[in-house]
Coordinates of C-alpha atoms in Angstrom, one line a residue:
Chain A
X1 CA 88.6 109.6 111.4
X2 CA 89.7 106.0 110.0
X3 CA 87.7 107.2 107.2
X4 CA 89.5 110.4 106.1
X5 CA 93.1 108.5 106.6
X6 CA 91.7 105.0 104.2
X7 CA 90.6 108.1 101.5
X8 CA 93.5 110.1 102.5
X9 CA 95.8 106.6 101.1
X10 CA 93.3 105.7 98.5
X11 CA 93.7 109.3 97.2
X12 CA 98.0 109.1 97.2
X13 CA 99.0 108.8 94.3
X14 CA 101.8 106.2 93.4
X15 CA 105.0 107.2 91.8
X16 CA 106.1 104.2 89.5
X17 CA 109.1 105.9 87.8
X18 CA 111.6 105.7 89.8
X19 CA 115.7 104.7 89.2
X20 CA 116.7 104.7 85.8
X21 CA 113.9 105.7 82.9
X22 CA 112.4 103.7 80.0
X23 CA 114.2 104.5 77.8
X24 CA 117.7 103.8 79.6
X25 CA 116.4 100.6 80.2
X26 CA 115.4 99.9 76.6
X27 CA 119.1 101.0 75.3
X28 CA 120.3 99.0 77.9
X29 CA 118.4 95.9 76.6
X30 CA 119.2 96.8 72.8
X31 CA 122.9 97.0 73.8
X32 CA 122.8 93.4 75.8
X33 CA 121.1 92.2 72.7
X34 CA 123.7 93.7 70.3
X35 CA 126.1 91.9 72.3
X36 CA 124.6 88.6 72.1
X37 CA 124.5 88.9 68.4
X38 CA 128.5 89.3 68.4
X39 CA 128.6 86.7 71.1
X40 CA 127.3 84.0 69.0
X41 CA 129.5 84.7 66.1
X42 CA 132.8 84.1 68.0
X43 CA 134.5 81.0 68.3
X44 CA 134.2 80.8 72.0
X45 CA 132.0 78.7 74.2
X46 CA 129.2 80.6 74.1
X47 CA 126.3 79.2 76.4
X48 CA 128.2 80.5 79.8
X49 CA 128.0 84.1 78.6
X50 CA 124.9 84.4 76.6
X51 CA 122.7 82.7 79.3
X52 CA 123.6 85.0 81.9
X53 CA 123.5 87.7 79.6
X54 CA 119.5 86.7 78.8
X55 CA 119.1 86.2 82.6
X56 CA 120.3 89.9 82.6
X57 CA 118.0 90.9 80.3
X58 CA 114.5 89.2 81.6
X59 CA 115.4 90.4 85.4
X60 CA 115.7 94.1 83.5
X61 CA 112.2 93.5 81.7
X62 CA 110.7 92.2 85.1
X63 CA 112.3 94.6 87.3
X64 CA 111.6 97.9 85.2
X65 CA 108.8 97.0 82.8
X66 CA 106.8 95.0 85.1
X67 CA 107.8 97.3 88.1
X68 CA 108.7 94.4 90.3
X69 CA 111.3 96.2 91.5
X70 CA 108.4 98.6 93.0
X71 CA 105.5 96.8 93.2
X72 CA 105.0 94.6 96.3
X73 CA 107.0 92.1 96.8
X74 CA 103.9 88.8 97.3
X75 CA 103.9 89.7 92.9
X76 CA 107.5 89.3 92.5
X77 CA 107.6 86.0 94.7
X78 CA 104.3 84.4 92.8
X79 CA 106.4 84.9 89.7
X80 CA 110.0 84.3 90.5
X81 CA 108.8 81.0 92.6
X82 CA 106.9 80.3 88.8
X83 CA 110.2 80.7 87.2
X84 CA 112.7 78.3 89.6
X85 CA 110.4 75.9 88.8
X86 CA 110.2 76.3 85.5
X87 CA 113.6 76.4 85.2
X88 CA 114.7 73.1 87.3
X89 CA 112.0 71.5 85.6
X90 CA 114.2 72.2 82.5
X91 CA 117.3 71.5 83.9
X92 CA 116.0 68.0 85.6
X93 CA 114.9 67.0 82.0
X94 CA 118.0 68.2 80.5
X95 CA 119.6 65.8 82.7
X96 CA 117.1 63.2 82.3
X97 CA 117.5 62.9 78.6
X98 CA 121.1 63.5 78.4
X99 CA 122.4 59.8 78.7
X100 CA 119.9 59.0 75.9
X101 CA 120.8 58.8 72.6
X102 CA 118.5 58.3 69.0
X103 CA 116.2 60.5 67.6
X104 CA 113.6 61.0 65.3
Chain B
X1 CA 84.8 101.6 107.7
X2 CA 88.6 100.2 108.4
X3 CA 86.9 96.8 106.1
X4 CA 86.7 98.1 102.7
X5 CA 85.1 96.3 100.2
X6 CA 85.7 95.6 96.2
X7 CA 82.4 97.1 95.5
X8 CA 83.0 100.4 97.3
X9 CA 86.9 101.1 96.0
X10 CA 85.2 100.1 92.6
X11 CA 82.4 102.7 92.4
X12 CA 82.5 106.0 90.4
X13 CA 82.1 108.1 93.3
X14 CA 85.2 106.2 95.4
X15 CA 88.9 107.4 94.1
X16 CA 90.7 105.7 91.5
X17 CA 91.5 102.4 93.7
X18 CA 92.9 100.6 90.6
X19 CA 95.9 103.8 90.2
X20 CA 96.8 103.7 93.9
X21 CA 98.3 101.1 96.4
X22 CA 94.7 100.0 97.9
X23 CA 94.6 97.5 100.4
X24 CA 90.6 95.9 100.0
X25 CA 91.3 92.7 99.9
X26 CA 92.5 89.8 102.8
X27 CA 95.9 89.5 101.0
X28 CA 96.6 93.5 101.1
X29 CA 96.7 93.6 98.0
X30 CA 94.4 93.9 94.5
X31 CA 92.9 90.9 93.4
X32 CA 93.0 91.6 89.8
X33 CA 96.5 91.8 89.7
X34 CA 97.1 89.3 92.1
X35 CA 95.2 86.8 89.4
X36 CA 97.6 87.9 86.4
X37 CA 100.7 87.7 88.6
X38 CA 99.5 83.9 89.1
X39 CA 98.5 83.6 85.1
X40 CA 102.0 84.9 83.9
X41 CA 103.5 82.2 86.7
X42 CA 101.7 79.8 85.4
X43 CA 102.4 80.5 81.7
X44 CA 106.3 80.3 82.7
X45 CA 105.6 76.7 83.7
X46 CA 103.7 76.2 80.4
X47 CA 106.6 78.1 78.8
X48 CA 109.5 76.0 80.5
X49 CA 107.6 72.4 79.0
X50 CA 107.9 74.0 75.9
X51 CA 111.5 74.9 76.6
X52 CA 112.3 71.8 78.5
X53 CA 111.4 69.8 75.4
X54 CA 113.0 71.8 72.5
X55 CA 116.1 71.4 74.4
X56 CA 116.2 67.9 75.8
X57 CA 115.5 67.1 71.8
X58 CA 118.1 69.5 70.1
X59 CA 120.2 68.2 68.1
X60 CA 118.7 64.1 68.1
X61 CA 116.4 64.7 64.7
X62 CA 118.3 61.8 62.3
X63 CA 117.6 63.5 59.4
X64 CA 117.7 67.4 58.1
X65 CA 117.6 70.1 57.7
X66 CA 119.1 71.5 61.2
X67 CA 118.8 74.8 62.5
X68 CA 122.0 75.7 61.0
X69 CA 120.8 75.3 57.7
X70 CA 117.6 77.2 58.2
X71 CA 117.1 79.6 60.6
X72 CA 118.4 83.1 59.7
X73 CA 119.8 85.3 62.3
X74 CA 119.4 88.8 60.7
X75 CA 115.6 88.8 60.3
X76 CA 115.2 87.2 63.9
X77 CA 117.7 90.1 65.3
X78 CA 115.6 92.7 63.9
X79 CA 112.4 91.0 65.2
X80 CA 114.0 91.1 69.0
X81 CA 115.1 94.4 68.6
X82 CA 110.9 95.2 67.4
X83 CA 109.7 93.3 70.4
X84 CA 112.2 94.9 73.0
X85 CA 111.0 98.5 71.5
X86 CA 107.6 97.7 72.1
X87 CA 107.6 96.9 75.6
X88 CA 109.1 100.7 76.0
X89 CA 106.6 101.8 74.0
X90 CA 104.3 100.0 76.1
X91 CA 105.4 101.1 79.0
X92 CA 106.0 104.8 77.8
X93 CA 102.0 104.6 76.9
X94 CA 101.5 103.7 80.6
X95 CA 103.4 106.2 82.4
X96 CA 101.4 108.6 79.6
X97 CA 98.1 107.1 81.2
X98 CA 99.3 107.7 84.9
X99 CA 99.9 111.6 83.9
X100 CA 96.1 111.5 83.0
X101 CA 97.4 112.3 79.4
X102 CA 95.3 109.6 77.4
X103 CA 95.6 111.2 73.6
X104 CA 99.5 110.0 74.1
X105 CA 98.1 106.9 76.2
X106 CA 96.7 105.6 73.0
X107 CA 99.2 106.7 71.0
X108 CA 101.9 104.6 72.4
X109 CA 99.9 101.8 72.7
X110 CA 98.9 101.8 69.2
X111 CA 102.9 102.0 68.4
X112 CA 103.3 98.7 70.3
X113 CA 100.1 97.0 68.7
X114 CA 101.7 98.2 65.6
X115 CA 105.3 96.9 66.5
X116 CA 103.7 93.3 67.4
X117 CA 102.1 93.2 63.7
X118 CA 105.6 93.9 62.5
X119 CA 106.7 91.0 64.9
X120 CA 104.2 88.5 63.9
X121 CA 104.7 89.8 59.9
X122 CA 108.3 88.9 60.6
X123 CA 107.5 85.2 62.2
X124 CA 105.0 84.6 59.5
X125 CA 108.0 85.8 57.0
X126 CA 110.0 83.2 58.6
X127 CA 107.7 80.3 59.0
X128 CA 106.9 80.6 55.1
X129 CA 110.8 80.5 54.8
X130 CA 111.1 77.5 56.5
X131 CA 108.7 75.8 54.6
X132 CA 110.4 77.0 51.4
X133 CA 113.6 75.4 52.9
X134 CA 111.4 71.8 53.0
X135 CA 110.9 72.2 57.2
X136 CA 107.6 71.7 58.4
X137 CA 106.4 71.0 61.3
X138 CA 106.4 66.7 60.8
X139 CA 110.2 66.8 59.1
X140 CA 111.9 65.7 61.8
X141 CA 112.0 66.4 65.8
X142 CA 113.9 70.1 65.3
X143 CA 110.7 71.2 62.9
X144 CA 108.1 69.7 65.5
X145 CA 109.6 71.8 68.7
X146 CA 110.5 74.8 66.9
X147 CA 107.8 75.3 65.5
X148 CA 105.4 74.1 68.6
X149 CA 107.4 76.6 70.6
X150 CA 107.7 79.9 68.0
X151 CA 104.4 79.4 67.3
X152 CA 103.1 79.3 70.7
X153 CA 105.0 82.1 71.4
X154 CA 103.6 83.7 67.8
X155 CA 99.8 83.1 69.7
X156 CA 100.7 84.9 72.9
X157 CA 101.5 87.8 70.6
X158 CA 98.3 88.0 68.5
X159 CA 96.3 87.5 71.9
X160 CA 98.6 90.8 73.3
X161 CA 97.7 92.7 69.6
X162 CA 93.8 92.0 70.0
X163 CA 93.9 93.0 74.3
X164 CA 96.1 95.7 73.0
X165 CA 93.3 96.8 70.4
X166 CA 90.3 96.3 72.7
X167 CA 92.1 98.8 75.1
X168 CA 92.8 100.9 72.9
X169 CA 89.4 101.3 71.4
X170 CA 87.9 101.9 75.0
X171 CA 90.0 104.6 75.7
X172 CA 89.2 106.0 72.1
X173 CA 85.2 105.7 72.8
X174 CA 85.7 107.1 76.6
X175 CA 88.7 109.3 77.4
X176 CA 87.7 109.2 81.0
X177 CA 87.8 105.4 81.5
X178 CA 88.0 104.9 84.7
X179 CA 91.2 102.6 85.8
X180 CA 92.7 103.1 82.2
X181 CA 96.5 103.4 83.7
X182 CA 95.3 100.0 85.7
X183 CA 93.9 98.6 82.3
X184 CA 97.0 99.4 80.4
X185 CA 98.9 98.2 83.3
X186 CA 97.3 94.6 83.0
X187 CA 97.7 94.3 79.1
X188 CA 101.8 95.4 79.8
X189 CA 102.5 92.9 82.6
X190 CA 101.1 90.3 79.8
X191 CA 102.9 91.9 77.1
X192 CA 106.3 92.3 78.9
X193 CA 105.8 88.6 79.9
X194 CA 106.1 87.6 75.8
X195 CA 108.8 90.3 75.8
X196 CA 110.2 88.0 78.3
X197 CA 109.7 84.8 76.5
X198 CA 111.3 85.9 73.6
X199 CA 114.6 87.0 75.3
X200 CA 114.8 83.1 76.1
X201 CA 113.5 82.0 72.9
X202 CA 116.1 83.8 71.0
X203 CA 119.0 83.2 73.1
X204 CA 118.9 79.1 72.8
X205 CA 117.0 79.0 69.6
X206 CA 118.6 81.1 67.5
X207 CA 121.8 82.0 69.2
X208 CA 123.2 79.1 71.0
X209 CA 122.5 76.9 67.6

């Protein structure tokens, strides 16, 4: 009987396309990126919009594309706990090195 | 029965384990994937170092040229746009390979092999640029990490062309691989993952110059 119902799973096929398709995602992306472009032309201070703007973009890649967003969630942890600390390793150097001055 | 083991989910006579949420293993869930969720983690560390130092040294090299003499946004813009396509190609061939319908499987996965060659033809466009413009890679400090981080980034996409190519050269010689949509879906997490890299790269390289 435990049998028939680990088949009965093994044989369910999973639905990965769900929420918005590939290709709304990909014109999405292009858009975002087409923005950017823009973005970096105009006089403004640009790091606090086109950072978030990436960030935007790579949670769209990881959520869609890599089906985070409906995979289970231990994959989504292993990678977004890779990420923090990739990224406070970059922002602790960034500090770091500020106060220094010279070059090469 | 309840304790299922690898080799059992992993024979031809047991279901496809690799298309279907299987749970054979102590975490619950399947170890190959389980490995390249750890390997793309660890690659974002390797990734952020890379980051880390183009950034903590932008902008100290004492002598030219800088990026803004140099790098040209147009060709780089294009490139994105190339790389951002093939991930949906990518994942197009996929959801092809879930329907069972390999002919487009390897269709769309010969599209994104094809959209990384354009990719690397447009880095390797660049990087001769660059050298035209007197910037190599022992000019100054912008030269050494831009070039250590493009080009690392340049290697992560050959390595995604040739897994790319082996796949699809499997599914050419045996249309009923088994686990092709799992296959296809190991090659994509890698391949979004450089997808991913460059998103970054471009945005503080070549934008935020």
């Amino acid at each position: 009987m435990q049998e028939t119902k680990v088949e009965q799973k093994l044989a369910k096929p999973v639905s990965r396309k769900t929420g918005p398709s590939y290709l709304v995602v990909f014109i999405v992306l292009a858009v975002l990126t087409g923005l950017e472009i823009v973005v970096s032309q105009l006089p403004i201070p640009r790091a606090p919009i086109l950072i978030p703007m990436a960030f935007i973009k790579v949670a769209l890649v990881a959520l869609f594309y890599m089906h985070l967003r409906t995979d289970r969630r231990l994959f989504a942890m292993i990678f977004v706990i890779g990420v923090l600390v990739g990224i406070t390793l970059i922002l602790t150097f960034a500090v770091l090195f500020s106060t220094q001055t010279g070059g090469v | 029965m309840a304790n299922l083991t690898n080799t059992n989910l992993t024979s031809p006579a047991s279901v496809d384990a690799a298309s279907v949420e299987v749970e054979h293993t102590s975490m619950g869930v399947d170890n190959r994937k389980l490995g390249m969720w750890v390997f793309l983690a660890s690659e974002a560390l390797f990734f952020s170092a890379l980051i880390a130092t183009y950034v903590i040294l932008h902008g100290r090299s004492t002598g030219g040229p800088t990026p803004r003499d140099v790098l040209s946004l147009p060709l780089v813009s294009i490139n994105t746009f190339v790389l951002i396509a093939s991930s949906m190609a990518l994942v197009t061939g996929l959801s092809a390979a879930q329907r069972q319908d390999i002919r487009k499987a390897i269709l769309w996965l010969a599209v994104t092999a094809g959209l990384g060659i354009v990719f690397l033809g447009g880095q390797v466009y660049e990087f001769s640029h660059l050298v035209t413009d007197k910037l190599l890679i022992s000019t100054n400090l912008f030269g050494a990490t831009f070039f250590t981080l493009t080009g690392t980034h340049g290697l992560h996409v050959l390595s995604g062309i040739i897994w790319l190519i082996l796949v699809i050269v499997q599914l050419v010689q045996k249309r009923d691989l088994p686990h092709a949509d799992f296959k296809i879906e190991m090659v994509g997490l890698y391949w979004h993952f450089v997808d991913l890299i460059w998103i970054i790269i471009f945005t503080l390289v070549y934008l935020l110059i």
